[in-house]
mmCIF file of C-alpha atoms in Angstrom:
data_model
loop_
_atom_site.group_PDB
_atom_site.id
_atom_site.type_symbol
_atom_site.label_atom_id
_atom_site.label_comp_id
_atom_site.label_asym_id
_atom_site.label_seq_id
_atom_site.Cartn_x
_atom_site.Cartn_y
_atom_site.Cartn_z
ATOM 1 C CA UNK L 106 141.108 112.939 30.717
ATOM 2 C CA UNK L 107 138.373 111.943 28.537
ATOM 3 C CA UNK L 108 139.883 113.229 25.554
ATOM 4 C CA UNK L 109 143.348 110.766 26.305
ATOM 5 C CA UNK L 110 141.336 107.923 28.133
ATOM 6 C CA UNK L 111 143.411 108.813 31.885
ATOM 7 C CA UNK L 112 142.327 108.412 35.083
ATOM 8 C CA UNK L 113 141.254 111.478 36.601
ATOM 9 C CA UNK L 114 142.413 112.021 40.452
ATOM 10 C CA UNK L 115 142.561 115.423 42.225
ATOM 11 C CA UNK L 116 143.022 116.490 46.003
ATOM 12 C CA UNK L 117 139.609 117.413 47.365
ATOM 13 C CA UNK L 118 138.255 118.798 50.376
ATOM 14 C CA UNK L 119 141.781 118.705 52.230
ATOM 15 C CA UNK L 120 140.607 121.140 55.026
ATOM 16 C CA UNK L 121 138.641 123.592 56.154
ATOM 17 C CA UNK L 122 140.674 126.731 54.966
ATOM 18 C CA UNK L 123 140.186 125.097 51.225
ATOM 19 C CA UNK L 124 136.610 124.644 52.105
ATOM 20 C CA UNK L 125 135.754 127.864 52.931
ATOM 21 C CA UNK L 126 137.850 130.035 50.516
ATOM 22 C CA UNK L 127 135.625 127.767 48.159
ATOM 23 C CA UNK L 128 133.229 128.987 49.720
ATOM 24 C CA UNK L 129 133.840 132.739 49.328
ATOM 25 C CA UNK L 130 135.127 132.567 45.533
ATOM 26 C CA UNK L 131 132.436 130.127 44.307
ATOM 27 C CA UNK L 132 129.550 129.836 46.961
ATOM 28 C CA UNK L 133 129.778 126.113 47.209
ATOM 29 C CA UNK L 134 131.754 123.779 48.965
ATOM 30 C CA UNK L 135 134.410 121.941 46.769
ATOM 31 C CA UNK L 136 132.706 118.852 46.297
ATOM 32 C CA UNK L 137 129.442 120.634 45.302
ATOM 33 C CA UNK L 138 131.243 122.996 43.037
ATOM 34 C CA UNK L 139 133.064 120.092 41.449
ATOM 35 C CA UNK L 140 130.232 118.126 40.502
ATOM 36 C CA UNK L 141 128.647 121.141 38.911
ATOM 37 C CA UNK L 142 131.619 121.181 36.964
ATOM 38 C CA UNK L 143 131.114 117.551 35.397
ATOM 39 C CA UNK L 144 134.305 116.385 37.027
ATOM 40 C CA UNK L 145 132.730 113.962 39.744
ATOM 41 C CA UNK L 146 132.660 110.893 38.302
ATOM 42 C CA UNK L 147 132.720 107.306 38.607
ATOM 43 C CA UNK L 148 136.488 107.709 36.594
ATOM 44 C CA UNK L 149 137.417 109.772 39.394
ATOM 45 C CA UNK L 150 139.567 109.483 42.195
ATOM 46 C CA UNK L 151 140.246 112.201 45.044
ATOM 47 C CA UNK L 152 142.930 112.506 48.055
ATOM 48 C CA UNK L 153 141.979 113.613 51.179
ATOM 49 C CA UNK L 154 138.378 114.190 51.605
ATOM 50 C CA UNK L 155 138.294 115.238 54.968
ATOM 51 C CA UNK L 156 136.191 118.608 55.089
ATOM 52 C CA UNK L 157 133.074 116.842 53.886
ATOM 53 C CA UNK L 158 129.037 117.214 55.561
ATOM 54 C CA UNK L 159 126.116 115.338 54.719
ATOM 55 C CA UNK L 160 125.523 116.385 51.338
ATOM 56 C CA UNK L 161 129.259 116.154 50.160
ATOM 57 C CA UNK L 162 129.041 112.052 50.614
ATOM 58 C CA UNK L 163 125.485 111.694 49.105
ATOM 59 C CA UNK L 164 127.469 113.657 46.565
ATOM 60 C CA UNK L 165 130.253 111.320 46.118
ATOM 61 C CA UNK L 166 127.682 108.364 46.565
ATOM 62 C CA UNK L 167 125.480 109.734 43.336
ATOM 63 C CA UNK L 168 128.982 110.152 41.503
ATOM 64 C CA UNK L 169 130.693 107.056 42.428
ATOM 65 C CA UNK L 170 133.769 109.002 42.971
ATOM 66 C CA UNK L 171 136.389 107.031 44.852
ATOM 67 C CA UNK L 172 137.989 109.582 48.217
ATOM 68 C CA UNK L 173 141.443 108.207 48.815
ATOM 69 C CA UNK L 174 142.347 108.004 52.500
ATOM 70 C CA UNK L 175 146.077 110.012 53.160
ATOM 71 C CA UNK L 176 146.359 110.140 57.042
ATOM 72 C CA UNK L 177 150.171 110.944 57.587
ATOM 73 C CA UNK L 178 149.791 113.355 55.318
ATOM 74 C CA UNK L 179 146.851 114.960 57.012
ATOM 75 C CA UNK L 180 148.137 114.605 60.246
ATOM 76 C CA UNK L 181 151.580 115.791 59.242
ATOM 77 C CA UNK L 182 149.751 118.591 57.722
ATOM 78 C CA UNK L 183 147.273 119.386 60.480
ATOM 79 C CA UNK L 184 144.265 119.509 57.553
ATOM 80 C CA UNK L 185 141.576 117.005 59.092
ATOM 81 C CA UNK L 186 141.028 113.892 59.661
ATOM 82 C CA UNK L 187 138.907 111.519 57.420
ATOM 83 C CA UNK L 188 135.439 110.667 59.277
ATOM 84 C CA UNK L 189 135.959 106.947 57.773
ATOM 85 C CA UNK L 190 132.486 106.230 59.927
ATOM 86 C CA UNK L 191 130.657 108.682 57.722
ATOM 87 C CA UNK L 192 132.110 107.168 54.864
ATOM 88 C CA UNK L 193 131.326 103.404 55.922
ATOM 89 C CA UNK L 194 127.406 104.265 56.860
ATOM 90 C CA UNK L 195 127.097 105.942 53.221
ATOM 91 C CA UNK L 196 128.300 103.144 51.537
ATOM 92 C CA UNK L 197 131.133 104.845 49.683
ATOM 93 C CA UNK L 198 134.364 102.982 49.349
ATOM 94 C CA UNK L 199 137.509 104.806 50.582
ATOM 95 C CA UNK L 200 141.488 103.884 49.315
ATOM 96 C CA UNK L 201 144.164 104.395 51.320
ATOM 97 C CA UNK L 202 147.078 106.400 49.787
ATOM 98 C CA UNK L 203 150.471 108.019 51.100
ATOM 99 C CA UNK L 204 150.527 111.599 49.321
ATOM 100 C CA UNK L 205 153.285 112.977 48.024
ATOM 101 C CA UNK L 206 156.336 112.742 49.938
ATOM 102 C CA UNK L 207 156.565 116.787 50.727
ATOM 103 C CA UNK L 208 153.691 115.245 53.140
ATOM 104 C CA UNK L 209 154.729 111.856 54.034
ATOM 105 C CA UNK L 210 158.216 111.198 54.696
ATOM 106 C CA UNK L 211 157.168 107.135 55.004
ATOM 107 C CA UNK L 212 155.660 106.291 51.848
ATOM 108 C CA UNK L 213 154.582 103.429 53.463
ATOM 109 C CA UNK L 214 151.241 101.719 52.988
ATOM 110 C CA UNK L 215 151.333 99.453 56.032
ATOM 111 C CA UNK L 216 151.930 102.727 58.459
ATOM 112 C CA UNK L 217 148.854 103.880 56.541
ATOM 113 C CA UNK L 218 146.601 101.240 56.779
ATOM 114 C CA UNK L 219 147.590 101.559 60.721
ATOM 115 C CA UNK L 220 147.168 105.040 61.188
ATOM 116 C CA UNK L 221 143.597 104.825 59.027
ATOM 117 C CA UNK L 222 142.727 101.996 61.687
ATOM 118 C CA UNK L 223 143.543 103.670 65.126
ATOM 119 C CA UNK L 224 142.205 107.157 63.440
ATOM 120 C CA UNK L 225 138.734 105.574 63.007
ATOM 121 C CA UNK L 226 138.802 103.616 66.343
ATOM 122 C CA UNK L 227 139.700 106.579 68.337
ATOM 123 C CA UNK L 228 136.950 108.499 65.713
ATOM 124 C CA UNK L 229 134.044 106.646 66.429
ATOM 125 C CA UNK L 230 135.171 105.835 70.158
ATOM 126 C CA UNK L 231 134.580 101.990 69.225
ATOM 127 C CA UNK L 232 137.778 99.815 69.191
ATOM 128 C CA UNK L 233 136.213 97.101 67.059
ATOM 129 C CA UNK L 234 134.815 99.808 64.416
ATOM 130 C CA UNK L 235 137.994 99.251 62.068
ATOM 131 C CA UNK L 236 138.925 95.051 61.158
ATOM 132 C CA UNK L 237 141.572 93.541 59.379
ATOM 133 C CA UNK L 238 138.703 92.464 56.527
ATOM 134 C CA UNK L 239 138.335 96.468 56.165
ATOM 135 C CA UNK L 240 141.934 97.321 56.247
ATOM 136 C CA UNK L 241 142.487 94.784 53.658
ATOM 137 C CA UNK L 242 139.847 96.344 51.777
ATOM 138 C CA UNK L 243 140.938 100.202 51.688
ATOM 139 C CA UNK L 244 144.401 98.386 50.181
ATOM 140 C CA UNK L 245 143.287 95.978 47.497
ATOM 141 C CA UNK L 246 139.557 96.055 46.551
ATOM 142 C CA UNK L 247 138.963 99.913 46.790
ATOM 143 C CA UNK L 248 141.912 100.837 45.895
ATOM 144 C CA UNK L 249 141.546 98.708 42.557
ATOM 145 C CA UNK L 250 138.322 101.140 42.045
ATOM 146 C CA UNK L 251 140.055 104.253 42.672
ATOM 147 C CA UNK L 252 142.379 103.173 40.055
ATOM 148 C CA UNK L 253 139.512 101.967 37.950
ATOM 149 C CA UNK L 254 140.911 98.033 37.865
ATOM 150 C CA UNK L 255 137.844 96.329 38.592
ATOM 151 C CA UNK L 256 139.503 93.084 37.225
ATOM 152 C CA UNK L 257 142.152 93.193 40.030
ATOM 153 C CA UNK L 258 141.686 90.647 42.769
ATOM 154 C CA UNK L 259 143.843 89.644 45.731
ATOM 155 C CA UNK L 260 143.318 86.178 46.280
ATOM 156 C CA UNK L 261 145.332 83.051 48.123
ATOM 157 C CA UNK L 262 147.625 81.479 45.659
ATOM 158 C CA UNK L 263 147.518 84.014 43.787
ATOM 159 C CA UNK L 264 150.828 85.350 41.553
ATOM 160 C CA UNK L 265 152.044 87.769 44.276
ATOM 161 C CA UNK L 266 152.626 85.426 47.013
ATOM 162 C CA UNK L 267 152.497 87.682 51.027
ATOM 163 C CA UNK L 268 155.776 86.931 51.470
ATOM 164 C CA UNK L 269 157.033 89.457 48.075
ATOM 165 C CA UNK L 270 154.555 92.074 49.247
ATOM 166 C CA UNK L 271 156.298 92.454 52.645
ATOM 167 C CA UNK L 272 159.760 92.047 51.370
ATOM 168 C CA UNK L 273 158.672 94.740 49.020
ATOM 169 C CA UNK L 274 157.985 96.993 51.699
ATOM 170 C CA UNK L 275 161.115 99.295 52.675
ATOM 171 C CA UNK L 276 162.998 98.491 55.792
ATOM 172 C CA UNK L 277 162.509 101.366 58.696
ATOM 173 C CA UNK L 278 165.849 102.291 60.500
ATOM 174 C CA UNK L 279 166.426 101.238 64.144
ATOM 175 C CA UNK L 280 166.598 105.109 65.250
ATOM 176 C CA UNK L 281 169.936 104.000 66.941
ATOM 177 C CA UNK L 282 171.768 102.986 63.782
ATOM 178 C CA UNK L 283 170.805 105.744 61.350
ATOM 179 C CA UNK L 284 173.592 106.047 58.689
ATOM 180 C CA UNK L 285 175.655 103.812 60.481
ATOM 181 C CA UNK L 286 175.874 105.721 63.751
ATOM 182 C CA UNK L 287 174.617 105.259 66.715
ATOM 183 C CA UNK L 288 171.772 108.634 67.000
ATOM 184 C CA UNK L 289 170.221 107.368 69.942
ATOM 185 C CA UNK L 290 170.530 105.482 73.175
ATOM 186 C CA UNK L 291 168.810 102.234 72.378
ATOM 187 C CA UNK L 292 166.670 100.950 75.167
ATOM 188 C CA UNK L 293 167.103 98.007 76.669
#
């Protein structure tokens, strides 16, 4: 990456299986092992990040690596959930992101921003721990840093007006009308 000028983004600390067959190869957890390695950096963005203690975020803190937030993907995959309250009390910005879509068969950013919002409610038992400011947030302003656009703003009339961002946004099929037949009883 340094040699081409890229972006650097790689799927850390995706569960605890990864976490402790890094342990037994290298005798470090990922993040840990990865900084040793010169590859934490402040150019670098990572998926998942949801096996991580104490010294993993003062880690990522010192590195100003950016963890990008995938929760369909971890759910779908049963690998963890992000401890976004951990995250918020360090001080370390988190993205959201979708995965791949052998993970996430939405590819939706809305349903993510959702998910990362009841996930960190129902995480830190406080209904008001997740707003609409920080939602916002995880979609524009940190995930400009974890894409390294620090020029990027979202602001009101600006030259993507809301309404083109939601017609943007792909249309989810009443379950009743998939492929044009009727799969389901709709309720009424």
């Amino acid at each position: 990456a340094d040699e081409t000028g890229s972006l650097f983004y790689m799927h850390m600390s995706e569960s605890r299986t990864e976490t402790q067959e890094n342990l037994r190869t290298y005798g470090k957890r990922p993040i840990p092992y990865c900084r040793d390695l010169g590859i934490l950096r402040n150019d670098t963005s990572l998926a998942h990040c949801v096996d991580v203690d104490e010294s993993d975020l003062r880690i990522l803190l010192e590195t100003g690596a950016i963890p990008v937030h995938n929760p369909s993907s971890n759910l779908k995959l049963a690998s963890g959930i992000l401890p976004m309250q951990s995250y918020l009390r360090a001080g370390i910005p988190v993205a959201i992101g979708t995965d791949g879509p052998a993970s996430n068969n939405a590819q939706n950013m809305f349903r993510e921003l959702w998910l990362a919002a009841i996930l960190a409610k129902y995480g830190s038992g406080d209904p008001a721990s997740f707003s609409a400011q920080l939602a916002l947030d995880l979609a524009t302003r940190n995930g400009a840093a974890a894409l390294h656009d620090h020029g990027a703003r979202l602001r009101p009339q600006g030259d993507v007006p809301l309404h083109h961002v939601l017609q943007a946004v792909p249309a989810q099929p009443h379950p009743a009308e998939l492929a044009g037949e009727r799969t389901l009883q709709a309720r009424e």
